[in-house]
Coordinates of C-alpha atoms and ligand atoms in Angstrom, one line a residue:
X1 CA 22.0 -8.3 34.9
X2 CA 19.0 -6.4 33.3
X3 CA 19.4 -7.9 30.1
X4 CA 19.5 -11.3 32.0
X5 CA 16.5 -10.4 33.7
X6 CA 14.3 -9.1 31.2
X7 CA 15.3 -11.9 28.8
X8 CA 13.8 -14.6 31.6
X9 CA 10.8 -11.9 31.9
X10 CA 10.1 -11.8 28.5
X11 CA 11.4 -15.6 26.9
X12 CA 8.3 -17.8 26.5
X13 CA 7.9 -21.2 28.3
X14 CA 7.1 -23.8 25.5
X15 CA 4.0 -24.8 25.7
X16 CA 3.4 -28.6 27.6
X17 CA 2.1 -29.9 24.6
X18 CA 4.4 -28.3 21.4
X19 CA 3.2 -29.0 17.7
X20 CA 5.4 -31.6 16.6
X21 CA 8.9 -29.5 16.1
X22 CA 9.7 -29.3 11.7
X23 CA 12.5 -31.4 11.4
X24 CA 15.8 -28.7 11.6
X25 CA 16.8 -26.2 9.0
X26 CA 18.3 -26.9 6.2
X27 CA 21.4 -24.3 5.6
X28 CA 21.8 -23.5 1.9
X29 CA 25.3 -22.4 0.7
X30 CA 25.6 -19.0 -1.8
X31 CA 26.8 -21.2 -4.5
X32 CA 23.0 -22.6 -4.0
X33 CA 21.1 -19.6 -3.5
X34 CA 22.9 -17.3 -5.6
X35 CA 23.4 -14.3 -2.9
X36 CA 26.5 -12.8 -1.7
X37 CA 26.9 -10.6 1.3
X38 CA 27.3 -7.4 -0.7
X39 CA 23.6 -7.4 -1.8
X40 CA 22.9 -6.8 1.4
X41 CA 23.1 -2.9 2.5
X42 CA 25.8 -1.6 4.6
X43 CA 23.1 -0.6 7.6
X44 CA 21.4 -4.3 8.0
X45 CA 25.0 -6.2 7.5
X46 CA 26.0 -3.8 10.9
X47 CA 23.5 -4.9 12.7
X48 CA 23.8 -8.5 12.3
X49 CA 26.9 -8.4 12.8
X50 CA 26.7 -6.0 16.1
X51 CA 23.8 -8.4 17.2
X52 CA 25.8 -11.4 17.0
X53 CA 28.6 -10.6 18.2
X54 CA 27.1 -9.8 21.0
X55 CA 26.3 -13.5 21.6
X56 CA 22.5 -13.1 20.0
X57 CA 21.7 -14.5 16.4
X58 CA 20.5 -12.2 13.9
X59 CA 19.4 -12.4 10.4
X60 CA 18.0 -10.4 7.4
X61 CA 15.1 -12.5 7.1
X62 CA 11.4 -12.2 5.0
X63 CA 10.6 -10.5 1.9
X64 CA 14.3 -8.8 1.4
X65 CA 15.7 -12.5 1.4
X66 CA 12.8 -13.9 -0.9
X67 CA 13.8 -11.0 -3.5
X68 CA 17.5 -10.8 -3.0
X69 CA 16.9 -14.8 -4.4
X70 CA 14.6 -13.8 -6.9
X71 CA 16.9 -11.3 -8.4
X72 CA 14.6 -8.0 -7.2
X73 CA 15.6 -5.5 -5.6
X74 CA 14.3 -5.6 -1.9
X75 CA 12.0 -2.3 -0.7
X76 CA 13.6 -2.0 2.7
X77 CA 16.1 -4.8 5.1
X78 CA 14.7 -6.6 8.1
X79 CA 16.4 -8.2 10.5
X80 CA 14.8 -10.9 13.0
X81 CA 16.8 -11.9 16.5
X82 CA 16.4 -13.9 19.9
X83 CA 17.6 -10.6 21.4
X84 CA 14.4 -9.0 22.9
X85 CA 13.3 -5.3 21.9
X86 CA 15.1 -4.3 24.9
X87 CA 18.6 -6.1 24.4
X88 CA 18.3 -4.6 20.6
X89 CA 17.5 -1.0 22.0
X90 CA 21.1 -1.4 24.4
X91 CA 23.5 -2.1 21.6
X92 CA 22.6 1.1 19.0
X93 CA 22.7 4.5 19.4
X94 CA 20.1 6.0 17.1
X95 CA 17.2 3.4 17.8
X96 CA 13.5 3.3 18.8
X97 CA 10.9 1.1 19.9
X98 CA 7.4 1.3 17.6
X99 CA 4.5 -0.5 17.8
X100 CA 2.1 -1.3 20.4
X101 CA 0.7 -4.7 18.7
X102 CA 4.1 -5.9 18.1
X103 CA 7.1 -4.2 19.9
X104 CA 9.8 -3.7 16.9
X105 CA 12.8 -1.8 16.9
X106 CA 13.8 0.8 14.5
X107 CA 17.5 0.9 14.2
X108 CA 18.5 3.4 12.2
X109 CA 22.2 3.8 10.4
X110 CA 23.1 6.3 7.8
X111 CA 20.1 7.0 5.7
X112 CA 18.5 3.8 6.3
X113 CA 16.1 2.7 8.7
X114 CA 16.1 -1.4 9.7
X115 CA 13.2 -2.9 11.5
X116 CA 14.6 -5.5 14.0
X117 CA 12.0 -8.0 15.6
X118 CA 12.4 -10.4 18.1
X119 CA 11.6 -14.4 16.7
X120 CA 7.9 -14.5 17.6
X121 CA 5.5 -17.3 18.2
X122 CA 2.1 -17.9 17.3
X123 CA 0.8 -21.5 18.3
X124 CA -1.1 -19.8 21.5
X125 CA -2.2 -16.4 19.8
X126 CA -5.2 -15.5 20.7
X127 CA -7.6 -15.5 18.7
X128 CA -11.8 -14.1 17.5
X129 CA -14.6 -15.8 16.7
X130 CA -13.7 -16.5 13.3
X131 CA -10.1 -17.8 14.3
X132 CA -8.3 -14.4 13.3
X133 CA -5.4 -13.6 15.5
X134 CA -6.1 -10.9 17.6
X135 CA -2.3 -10.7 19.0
X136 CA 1.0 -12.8 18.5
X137 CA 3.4 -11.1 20.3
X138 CA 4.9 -13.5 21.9
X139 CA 8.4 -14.5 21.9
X140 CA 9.5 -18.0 20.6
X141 CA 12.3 -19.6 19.0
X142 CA 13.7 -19.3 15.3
X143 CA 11.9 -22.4 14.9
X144 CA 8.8 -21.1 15.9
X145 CA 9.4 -17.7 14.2
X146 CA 9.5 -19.5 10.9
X147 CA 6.3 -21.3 11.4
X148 CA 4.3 -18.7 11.9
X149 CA 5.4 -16.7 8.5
X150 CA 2.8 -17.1 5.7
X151 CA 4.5 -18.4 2.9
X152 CA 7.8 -20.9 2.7
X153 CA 9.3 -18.1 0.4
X154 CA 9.2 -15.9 3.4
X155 CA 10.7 -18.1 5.8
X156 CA 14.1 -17.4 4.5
X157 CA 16.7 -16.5 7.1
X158 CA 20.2 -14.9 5.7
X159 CA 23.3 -14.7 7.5
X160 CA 25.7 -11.9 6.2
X161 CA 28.5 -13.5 8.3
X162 CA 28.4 -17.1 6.1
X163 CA 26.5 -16.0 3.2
X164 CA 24.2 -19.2 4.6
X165 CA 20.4 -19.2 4.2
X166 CA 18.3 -20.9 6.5
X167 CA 15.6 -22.7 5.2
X168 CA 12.9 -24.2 7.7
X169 CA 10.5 -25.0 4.7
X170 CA 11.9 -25.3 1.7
X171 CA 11.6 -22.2 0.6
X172 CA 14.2 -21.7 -1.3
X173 CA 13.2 -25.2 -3.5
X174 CA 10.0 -23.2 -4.1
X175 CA 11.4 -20.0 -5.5
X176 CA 13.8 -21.8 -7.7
X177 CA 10.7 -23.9 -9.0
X178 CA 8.2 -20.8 -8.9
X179 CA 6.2 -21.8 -6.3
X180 CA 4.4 -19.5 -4.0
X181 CA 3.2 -22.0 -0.9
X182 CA 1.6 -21.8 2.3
X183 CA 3.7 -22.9 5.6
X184 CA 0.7 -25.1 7.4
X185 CA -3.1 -25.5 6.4
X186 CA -4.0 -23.1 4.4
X187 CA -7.8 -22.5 5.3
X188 CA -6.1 -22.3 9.1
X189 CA -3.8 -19.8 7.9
X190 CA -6.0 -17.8 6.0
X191 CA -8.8 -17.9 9.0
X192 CA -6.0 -16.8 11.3
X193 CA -5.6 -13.7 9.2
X194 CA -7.6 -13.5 6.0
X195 CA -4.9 -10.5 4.4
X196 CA -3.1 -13.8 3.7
X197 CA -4.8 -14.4 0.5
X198 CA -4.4 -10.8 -0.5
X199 CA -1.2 -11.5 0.2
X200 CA -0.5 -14.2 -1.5
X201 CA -2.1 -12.8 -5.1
X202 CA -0.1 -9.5 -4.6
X203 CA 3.3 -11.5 -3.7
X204 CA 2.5 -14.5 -6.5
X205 CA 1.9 -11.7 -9.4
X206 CA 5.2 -9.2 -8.4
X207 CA 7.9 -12.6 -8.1
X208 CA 6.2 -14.8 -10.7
X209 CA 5.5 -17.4 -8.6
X210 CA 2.7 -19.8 -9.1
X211 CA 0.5 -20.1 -6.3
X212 CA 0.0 -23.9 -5.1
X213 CA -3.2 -25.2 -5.8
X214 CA -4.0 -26.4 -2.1
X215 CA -3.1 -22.3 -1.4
X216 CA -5.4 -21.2 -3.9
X217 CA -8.3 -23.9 -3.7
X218 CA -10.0 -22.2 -0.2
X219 CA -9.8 -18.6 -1.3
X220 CA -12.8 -17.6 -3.0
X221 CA -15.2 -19.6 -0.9
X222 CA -13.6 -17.9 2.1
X223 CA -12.8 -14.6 0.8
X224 CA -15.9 -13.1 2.6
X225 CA -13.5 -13.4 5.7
X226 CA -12.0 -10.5 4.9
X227 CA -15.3 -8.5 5.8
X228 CA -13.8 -8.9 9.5
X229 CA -10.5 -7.0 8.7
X230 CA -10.4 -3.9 9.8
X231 CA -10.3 -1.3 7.0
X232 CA -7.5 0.6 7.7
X233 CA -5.3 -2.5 7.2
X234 CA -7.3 -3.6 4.2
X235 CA -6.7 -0.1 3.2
X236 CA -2.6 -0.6 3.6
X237 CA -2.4 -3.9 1.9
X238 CA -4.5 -2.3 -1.2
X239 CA -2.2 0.1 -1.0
X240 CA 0.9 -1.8 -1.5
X241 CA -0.9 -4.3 -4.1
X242 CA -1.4 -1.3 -6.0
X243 CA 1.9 0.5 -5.8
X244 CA 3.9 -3.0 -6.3
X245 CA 4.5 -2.0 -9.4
X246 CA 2.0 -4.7 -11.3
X247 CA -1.1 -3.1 -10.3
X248 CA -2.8 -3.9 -13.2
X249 CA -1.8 -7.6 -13.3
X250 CA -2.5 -7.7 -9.3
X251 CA -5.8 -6.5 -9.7
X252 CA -6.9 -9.3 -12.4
X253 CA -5.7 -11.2 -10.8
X254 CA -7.8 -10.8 -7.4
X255 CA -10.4 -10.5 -9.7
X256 CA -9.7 -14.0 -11.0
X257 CA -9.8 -15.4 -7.5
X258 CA -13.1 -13.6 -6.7
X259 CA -11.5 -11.5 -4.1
X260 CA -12.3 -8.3 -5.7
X261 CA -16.1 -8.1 -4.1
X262 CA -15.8 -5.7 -1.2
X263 CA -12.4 -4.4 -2.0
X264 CA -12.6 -1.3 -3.2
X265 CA -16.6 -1.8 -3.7
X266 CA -16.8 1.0 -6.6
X267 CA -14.2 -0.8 -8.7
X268 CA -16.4 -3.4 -10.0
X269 CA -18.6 -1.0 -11.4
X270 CA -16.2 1.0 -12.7
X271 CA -14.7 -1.5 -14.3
X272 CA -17.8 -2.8 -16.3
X273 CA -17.9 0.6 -18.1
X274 CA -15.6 1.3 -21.5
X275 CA -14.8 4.5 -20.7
X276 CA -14.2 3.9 -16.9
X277 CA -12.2 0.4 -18.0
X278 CA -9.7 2.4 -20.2
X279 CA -9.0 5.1 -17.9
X280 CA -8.2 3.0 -14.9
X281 CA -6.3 0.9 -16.7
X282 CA -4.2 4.1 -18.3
X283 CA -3.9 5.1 -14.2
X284 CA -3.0 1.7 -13.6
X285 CA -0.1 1.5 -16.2
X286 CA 1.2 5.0 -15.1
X287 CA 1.7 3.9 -11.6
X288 CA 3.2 0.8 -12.5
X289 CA 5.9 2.9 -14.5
X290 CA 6.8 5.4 -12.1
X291 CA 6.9 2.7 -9.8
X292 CA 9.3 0.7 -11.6
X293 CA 11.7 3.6 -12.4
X294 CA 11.7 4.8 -8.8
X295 CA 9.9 7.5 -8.7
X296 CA 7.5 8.3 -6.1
X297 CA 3.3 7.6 -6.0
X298 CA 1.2 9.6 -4.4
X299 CA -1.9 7.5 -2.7
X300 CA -4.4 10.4 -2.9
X301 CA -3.5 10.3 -6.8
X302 CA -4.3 7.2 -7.3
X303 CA -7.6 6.5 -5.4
X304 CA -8.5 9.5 -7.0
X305 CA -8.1 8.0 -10.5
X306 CA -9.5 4.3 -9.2
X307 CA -13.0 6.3 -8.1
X308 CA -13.5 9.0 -10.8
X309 CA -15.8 7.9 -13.0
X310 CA -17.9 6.9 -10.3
X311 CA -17.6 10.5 -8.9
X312 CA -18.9 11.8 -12.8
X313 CA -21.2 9.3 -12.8
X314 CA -22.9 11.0 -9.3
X315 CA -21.9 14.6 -10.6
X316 CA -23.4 14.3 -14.2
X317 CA -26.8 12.5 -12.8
X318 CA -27.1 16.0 -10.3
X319 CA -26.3 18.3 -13.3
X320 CA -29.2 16.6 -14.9
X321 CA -31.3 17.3 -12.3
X322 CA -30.3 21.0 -12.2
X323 CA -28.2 20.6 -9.3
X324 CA -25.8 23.7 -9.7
X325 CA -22.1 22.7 -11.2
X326 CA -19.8 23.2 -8.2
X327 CA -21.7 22.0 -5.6
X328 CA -23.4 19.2 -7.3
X329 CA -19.7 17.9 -7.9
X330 CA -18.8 18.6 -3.9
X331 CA -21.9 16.4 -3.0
X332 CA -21.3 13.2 -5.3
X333 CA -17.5 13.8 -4.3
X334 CA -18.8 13.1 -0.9
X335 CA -21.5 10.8 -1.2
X336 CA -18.1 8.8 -3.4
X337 CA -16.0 8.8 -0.6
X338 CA -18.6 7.8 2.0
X339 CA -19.7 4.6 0.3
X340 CA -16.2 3.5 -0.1
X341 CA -14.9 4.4 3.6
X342 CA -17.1 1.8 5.1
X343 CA -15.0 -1.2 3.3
X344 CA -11.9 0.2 2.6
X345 CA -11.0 3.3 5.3
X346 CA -9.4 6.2 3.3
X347 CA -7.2 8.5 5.7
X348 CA -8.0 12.0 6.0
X349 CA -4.7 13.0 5.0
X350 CA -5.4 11.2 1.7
X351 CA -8.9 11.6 1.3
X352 CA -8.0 15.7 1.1
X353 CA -5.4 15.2 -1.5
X354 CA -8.2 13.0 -3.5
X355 CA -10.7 15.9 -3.1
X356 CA -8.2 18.5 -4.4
X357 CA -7.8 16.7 -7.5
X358 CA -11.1 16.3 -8.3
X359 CA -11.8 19.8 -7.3
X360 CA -9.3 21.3 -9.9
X361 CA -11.1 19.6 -12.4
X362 CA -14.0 21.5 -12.6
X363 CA -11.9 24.3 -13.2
X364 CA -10.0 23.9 -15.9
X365 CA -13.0 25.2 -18.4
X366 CA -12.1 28.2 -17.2
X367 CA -9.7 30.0 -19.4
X368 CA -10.2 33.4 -19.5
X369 CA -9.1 36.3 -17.1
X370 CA -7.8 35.6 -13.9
X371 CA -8.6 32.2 -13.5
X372 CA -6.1 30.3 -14.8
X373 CA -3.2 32.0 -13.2
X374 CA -5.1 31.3 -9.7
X375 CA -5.0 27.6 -11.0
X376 CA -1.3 27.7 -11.6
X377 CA -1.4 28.7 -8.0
X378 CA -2.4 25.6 -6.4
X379 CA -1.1 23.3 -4.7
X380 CA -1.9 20.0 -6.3
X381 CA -1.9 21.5 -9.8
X382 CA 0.4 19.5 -11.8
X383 CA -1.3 16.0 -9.7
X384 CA -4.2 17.6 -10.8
X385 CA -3.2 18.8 -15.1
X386 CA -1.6 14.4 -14.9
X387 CA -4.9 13.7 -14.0
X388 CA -6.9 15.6 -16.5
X389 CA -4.6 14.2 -19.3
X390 CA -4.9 11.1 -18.3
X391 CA -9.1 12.0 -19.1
X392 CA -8.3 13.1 -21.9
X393 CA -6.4 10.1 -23.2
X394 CA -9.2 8.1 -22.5
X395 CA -11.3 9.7 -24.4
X396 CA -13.5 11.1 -21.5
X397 CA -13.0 14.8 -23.0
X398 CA -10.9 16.0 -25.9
X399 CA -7.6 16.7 -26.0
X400 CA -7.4 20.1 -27.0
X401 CA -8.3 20.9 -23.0
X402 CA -5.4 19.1 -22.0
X403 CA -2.8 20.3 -24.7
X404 CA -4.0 24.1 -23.8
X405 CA -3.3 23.6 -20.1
X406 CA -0.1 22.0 -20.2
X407 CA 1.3 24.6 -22.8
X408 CA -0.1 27.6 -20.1
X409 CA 1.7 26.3 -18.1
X410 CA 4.8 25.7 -19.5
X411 CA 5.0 29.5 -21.2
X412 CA 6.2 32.3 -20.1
X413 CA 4.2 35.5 -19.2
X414 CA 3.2 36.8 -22.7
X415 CA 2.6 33.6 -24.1
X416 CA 0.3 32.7 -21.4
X417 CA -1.4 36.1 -22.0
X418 CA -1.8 35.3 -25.4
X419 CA -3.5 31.9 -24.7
X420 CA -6.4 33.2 -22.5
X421 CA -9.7 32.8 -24.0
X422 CA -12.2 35.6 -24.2
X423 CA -15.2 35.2 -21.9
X424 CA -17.7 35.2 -23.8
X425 CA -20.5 34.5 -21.5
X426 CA -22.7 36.8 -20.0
X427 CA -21.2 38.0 -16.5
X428 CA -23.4 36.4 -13.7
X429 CA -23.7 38.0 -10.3
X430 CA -21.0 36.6 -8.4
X431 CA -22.3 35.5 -4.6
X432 CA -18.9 35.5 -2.4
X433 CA -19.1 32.7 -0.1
X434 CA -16.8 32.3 2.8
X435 CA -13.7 29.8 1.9
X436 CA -13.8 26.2 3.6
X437 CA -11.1 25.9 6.2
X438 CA -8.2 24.4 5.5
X439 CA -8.0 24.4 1.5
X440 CA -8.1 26.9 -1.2
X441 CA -10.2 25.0 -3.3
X442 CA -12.9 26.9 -4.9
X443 CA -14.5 30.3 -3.3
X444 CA -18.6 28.2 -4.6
X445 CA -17.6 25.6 -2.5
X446 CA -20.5 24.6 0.1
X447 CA -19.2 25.2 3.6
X448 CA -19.3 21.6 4.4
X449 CA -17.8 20.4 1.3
X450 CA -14.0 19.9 2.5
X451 CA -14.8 18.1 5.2
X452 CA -12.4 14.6 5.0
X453 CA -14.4 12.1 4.7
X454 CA -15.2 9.2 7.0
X455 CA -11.6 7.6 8.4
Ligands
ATP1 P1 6.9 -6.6 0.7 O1 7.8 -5.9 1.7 O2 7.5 -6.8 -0.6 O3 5.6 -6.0 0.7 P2 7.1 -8.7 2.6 O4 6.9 -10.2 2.4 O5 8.5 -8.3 3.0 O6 6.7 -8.1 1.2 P3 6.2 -7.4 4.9 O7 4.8 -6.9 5.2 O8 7.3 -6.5 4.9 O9 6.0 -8.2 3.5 O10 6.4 -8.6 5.9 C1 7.7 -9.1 6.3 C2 7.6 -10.6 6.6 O11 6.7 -10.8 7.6 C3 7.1 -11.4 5.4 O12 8.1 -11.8 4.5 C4 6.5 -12.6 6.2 O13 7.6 -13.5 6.5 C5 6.0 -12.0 7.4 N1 4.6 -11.6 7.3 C6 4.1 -10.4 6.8 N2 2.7 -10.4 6.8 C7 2.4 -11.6 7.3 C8 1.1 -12.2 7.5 N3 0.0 -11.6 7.3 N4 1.1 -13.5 8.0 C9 2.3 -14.1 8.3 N5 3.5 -13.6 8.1 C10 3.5 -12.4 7.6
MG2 MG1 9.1 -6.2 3.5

């Protein structure tokens, strides 16, 4: 009775005057497409299965199909469905509704988590100034649901039951022939929501796929559009173009396609200095590794890397103006992070974990007495030894500093005694400061210097 109800509440009239419908699905056999139903995890089999035999259609669907096909290994399973959020919630246990935007549900089984989403529509969204989509939640058909995906390699609906795919667009012709192409006019599509071209240089460089030239031909004239995306999802899709495992590829490649202006504003600068070239591209190549052998990246890590030498660019320009050490680095640390929030908006959380790691590095000159065993101390001490030999691989500083550091801190107690340098320098008066809240970073540090920066 409820479900009845709530399904007429929520089901959307078709629009009186309906795009011309694509002419229906094809349905691709496995001998065609290559994937059986054990490549698909235990968790998202059970709930197409529960789904459907429950009288609802339900299908993994988007970028785990596209890669399953691809021969990748898929990030995480979705499932999409004509059941509403609602219906989904009723048949498991150990679910939850997210999401205000779009209401998806989170059905978790074992150690998985699937995100189930009703088939949406998107011919009435509504829309800004610039024709961006302001909010497409609205239910439609699986039709409907495959027309408003961005590319026909995404469009890709698999049925665990028949080991079928269903294929609105030919998307499955494209993968096999390396094509990355839009579903619809492109310049629409990309006006609709300008992430779309991120998108498609981030998905074209990790799968191989060539993007087509009608896909590719708007982009840099309108890649200005995405000045109207609000940073925090600029921020997310940076993140995942740069933790896709082909960072460095990804980011020539936006580079090549002129999307790079506005981006992360400091990289261009960055990137037109030797020094500051070599060690991103040595950050770069680290992440892609641990990426592709599973192991975990850490955000604040990497931004940290991406902006350094823009951070010792600020900091040395101080020092030459007699700006004392510590602080002068807490300022252009600051003034860093500022300049970049108001493209690209760094979360607190992150921007902390960025700060820490550029913090440590003004400490490890200091080898005599105490200090280093404070520095063993902290927190984000091994982020922060990575980082400083990734410098000194560069060639930003000499590898001696490095080599000392990571052997302190690998050797046991009288080794590491042995290892201390003598201070040599005449003892200054120490001022004691009060410690910024919420980090023990450096006991110089101005007050205001751990601030987060702007979100
Ligand atoms: P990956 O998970 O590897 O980052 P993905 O394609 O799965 O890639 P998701 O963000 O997980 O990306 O999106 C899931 C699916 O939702 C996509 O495959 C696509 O069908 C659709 N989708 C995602 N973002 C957009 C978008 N900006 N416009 C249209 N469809 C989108
Ligand atoms: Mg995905």
């Amino acid at each position: 009775m409820i479900t009845k109800l709530l399904r007429k509440v929520f089901r959307r009239e078709k629009p009186a005057a309906a795009p011309a419908a694509p002419p229906g699905p094809a349905v691709i056999a496995v001998e065609q497409h290559g994937v059986a139903r054990d490549k698909i995890t235990p968790g998202a089999r059970h709930v197409c299965e529960k789904l459907q035999a429950a009288g609802f259609k339900a299908y993994v669907v988007g970028g785990a199909v596209r890669d399953l096909i691809a021969g990748l290994t898929p990030k995480d399973f979705d499932v999409a469905t004509d059941a509403t959020p609602e219906e989904v919630l009723l048949h498991f246990r150990r679910a939850r509704m997210i999401g205000r935007r779009f209401r998806i549900v989170h059905v978790m089984q074992g150690r998985e988590t699937i995100e189930v989403s009703t088939f949406r529509a998107s011919n009435d969204a509504e829309t800004d100034e610039h024709g961006r989509i302001l909010r497409d939640n609205v239910f439609g058909n699986q039709a409907e649901d495959a027309s408003r995906r961005d590319f026909t390699v995404n469009a890709l609906y698999y049925d665990p039951g028949t080991e079928t795919v269903i294929d609105y667009h030919h998307g499955v012709a494209d993968l096999q022939q390396k094509t990355l192409r839009m579903i619809g006019e492109p310049r629409r599509r990309y006006r609709e929501d300008p992430i779309r071209m991120l998108r498609a240089v981030r998905l074209g460089t990790k799968l191989g796929l060539t993007l087509d030239s009608d896909a590719r031909a708007p982009i840099r004239e309108m890649a200005q559009l995405l000045e109207n995306v609000p940073a925090a999802r600029l921020f997310d899709e940076m993140l995942k173009l740069l933790t896709c495992g082909d960072a460095w590829r990804c980011l020539r490649h936006l580079r090549e396609e002129g999307l790079h202006h506005g981006l992360l504003p400091l990289l261009d600068v960055i990137l037109e200095q030797p020094l500051g070239e070599r060690f991103v591209t040595l950050a770069l190549a680290r992440t892609d590794r641990r990426v592709r052998e599973g192991k975990t990246v850490s955000p604040g890590f990497l931004f940290a890397t991406l902006l350094w030498h823009e951070v010792l660019a600020n900091w040395e320009a101080r020092r030459a103006r007699d700006e004392a050490n510590i602080p002068a680095l807490f300022e252009a640390m600051s003034e860093v992070l500022d300049q970049q929030a108001e493209k690209l908006a760094i979360s607190k959380r992150i921007a902390a974990d960025i700060r820490e790691i550029w913090v440590l590095q003004a400490r490890f000159d200091m080898r005599s007495g105490k200090r280093p065993y404070r520095m063993l101390e902290q927190a984000r001490f091994r982020a922060a030894l990575d980082f400083l030999e990734l410098r000194a691989e560069s060639g930003e500083l000499g590898q001696e500093l490095a080599d000392w550091w990571r052997e302190f801190a690998d050797a046991d107690g009288a080794a590491r005694e042995a290892m201390l340098i003598a201070d040599s320098a005449p003892k200054k008066r120490r001022r004691r400061r009060r410690k910024p809240a919420g980090g023990d970073v450096d006991a110089t540090a101005a007050p205001e210097a751990d601030q987060p920066s702007a979100d």
